Amino acid sequence: LISEGWEKKVGGKMEFHKKWEDIVANSLEHIDKKRADLGLAEYDPDRFGQSGDVPLEAFFATPPEERNLYSRKAYVEVA
């Protein structure tokens, strides 16, 4: 019921696997299928630019005495 019934009813399902790699592969396959069904463009990791980790990486790369805890501007490159 959880896997087949839910998928027919709401388009999603719960699956259980021993290997996390199988969970990730099945999830990404399901997302790609739903994107195609909705007529959305294929996933492109370069489409939206940098991840949200970039400012944190810049913050921690800055020496502690130069860090500004109250402004992100010091760590984000202005375009």
PDB file of C-alpha atoms in Angstrom:
ATOM      1  CA  LEU A   1       0.000   0.000   0.000  1.00  0.00           C
ATOM      2  CA  ILE A   2       2.701   2.511   0.937  1.00  0.00           C
ATOM      3  CA  SER A   3       4.636   2.122  -2.309  1.00  0.00           C
ATOM      4  CA  GLU A   4       2.053   1.270  -4.951  1.00  0.00           C
ATOM      5  CA  GLY A   5      -1.142   2.725  -3.474  1.00  0.00           C
ATOM      6  CA  TRP A   6       0.351   6.076  -2.556  1.00  0.00           C
ATOM      7  CA  GLU A   7       2.077   6.497  -5.899  1.00  0.00           C
ATOM      8  CA  LYS A   8      -1.202   6.015  -7.767  1.00  0.00           C
ATOM      9  CA  LYS A   9      -3.077   8.316  -5.403  1.00  0.00           C
ATOM     10  CA  VAL A  10      -0.621  11.175  -4.721  1.00  0.00           C
ATOM     11  CA  GLY A  11       2.328  10.582  -7.072  1.00  0.00           C
ATOM     12  CA  GLY A  12       4.803   9.728  -4.327  1.00  0.00           C
ATOM     13  CA  LYS A  13       5.719   6.697  -2.291  1.00  0.00           C
ATOM     14  CA  MET A  14       7.861   5.439   0.549  1.00  0.00           C
ATOM     15  CA  GLU A  15      10.553   2.882  -0.106  1.00  0.00           C
ATOM     16  CA  PHE A  16      13.031   1.248   2.200  1.00  0.00           C
ATOM     17  CA  HIS A  17      16.485   0.121   1.086  1.00  0.00           C
ATOM     18  CA  LYS A  18      19.521  -1.176   2.914  1.00  0.00           C
ATOM     19  CA  LYS A  19      21.959   0.949   0.906  1.00  0.00           C
ATOM     20  CA  TRP A  20      21.704   4.733   0.958  1.00  0.00           C
ATOM     21  CA  GLU A  21      23.014   4.794  -2.611  1.00  0.00           C
ATOM     22  CA  ASP A  22      19.863   2.979  -3.768  1.00  0.00           C
ATOM     23  CA  ILE A  23      17.664   5.499  -1.951  1.00  0.00           C
ATOM     24  CA  VAL A  24      19.428   8.425  -3.636  1.00  0.00           C
ATOM     25  CA  ALA A  25      19.372   6.811  -7.087  1.00  0.00           C
ATOM     26  CA  ASN A  26      15.667   5.943  -6.850  1.00  0.00           C
ATOM     27  CA  SER A  27      14.768   9.386  -5.503  1.00  0.00           C
ATOM     28  CA  LEU A  28      16.619  11.197  -8.290  1.00  0.00           C
ATOM     29  CA  GLU A  29      15.081   8.900 -10.897  1.00  0.00           C
ATOM     30  CA  HIS A  30      11.615   9.637  -9.495  1.00  0.00           C
ATOM     31  CA  ILE A  31      12.272  13.403  -9.480  1.00  0.00           C
ATOM     32  CA  ASP A  32      13.503  13.299 -13.093  1.00  0.00           C
ATOM     33  CA  LYS A  33      10.387  11.361 -14.126  1.00  0.00           C
ATOM     34  CA  LYS A  34       8.099  13.883 -12.426  1.00  0.00           C
ATOM     35  CA  ARG A  35       9.991  16.803 -14.015  1.00  0.00           C
ATOM     36  CA  ALA A  36       9.471  15.213 -17.439  1.00  0.00           C
ATOM     37  CA  ASP A  37       5.779  14.577 -16.701  1.00  0.00           C
ATOM     38  CA  LEU A  38       5.362  18.247 -15.778  1.00  0.00           C
ATOM     39  CA  GLY A  39       7.223  19.426 -18.877  1.00  0.00           C
ATOM     40  CA  LEU A  40      10.039  20.983 -16.834  1.00  0.00           C
ATOM     41  CA  ALA A  41      13.581  21.306 -18.121  1.00  0.00           C
ATOM     42  CA  GLU A  42      16.053  18.589 -17.184  1.00  0.00           C
ATOM     43  CA  TYR A  43      18.047  19.263 -14.030  1.00  0.00           C
ATOM     44  CA  ASP A  44      21.167  21.324 -14.650  1.00  0.00           C
ATOM     45  CA  PRO A  45      23.376  21.874 -11.582  1.00  0.00           C
ATOM     46  CA  ASP A  46      24.946  24.961 -13.186  1.00  0.00           C
ATOM     47  CA  ARG A  47      21.622  26.643 -13.931  1.00  0.00           C
ATOM     48  CA  PHE A  48      21.173  28.533 -10.682  1.00  0.00           C
ATOM     49  CA  GLY A  49      24.728  29.454  -9.791  1.00  0.00           C
ATOM     50  CA  GLN A  50      26.524  28.794  -6.550  1.00  0.00           C
ATOM     51  CA  SER A  51      25.130  26.911  -3.600  1.00  0.00           C
ATOM     52  CA  GLY A  52      24.346  28.496  -0.260  1.00  0.00           C
ATOM     53  CA  ASP A  53      27.568  27.033   1.124  1.00  0.00           C
ATOM     54  CA  VAL A  54      29.736  29.532  -0.740  1.00  0.00           C
ATOM     55  CA  PRO A  55      29.316  32.351   1.832  1.00  0.00           C
ATOM     56  CA  LEU A  56      30.069  29.937   4.690  1.00  0.00           C
ATOM     57  CA  GLU A  57      33.183  28.666   2.944  1.00  0.00           C
ATOM     58  CA  ALA A  58      34.354  32.256   2.467  1.00  0.00           C
ATOM     59  CA  PHE A  59      33.598  33.061   6.115  1.00  0.00           C
ATOM     60  CA  PHE A  60      35.654  30.157   7.438  1.00  0.00           C
ATOM     61  CA  ALA A  61      38.474  30.864   4.974  1.00  0.00           C
ATOM     62  CA  THR A  62      38.791  34.360   6.458  1.00  0.00           C
ATOM     63  CA  PRO A  63      41.144  34.633   9.455  1.00  0.00           C
ATOM     64  CA  PRO A  64      39.133  34.810  12.721  1.00  0.00           C
ATOM     65  CA  GLU A  65      40.335  38.317  13.566  1.00  0.00           C
ATOM     66  CA  GLU A  66      38.976  39.599  10.223  1.00  0.00           C
ATOM     67  CA  ARG A  67      35.551  37.926  10.374  1.00  0.00           C
ATOM     68  CA  ASN A  68      32.456  40.079  10.569  1.00  0.00           C
ATOM     69  CA  LEU A  69      29.675  38.134  12.282  1.00  0.00           C
ATOM     70  CA  TYR A  70      27.019  40.712  11.449  1.00  0.00           C
ATOM     71  CA  SER A  71      27.420  41.191   7.709  1.00  0.00           C
ATOM     72  CA  ARG A  72      27.570  38.720   4.868  1.00  0.00           C
ATOM     73  CA  LYS A  73      28.725  41.448   2.469  1.00  0.00           C
ATOM     74  CA  ALA A  74      32.342  40.947   3.448  1.00  0.00           C
ATOM     75  CA  TYR A  75      32.253  37.378   2.125  1.00  0.00           C
ATOM     76  CA  VAL A  76      30.110  37.678  -0.992  1.00  0.00           C
ATOM     77  CA  GLU A  77      31.791  38.801  -4.171  1.00  0.00           C
ATOM     78  CA  VAL A  78      29.890  41.713  -5.705  1.00  0.00           C
ATOM     79  CA  ALA A  79      29.105  41.157  -9.382  1.00  0.00           C
TER      80      ALA A  79
END
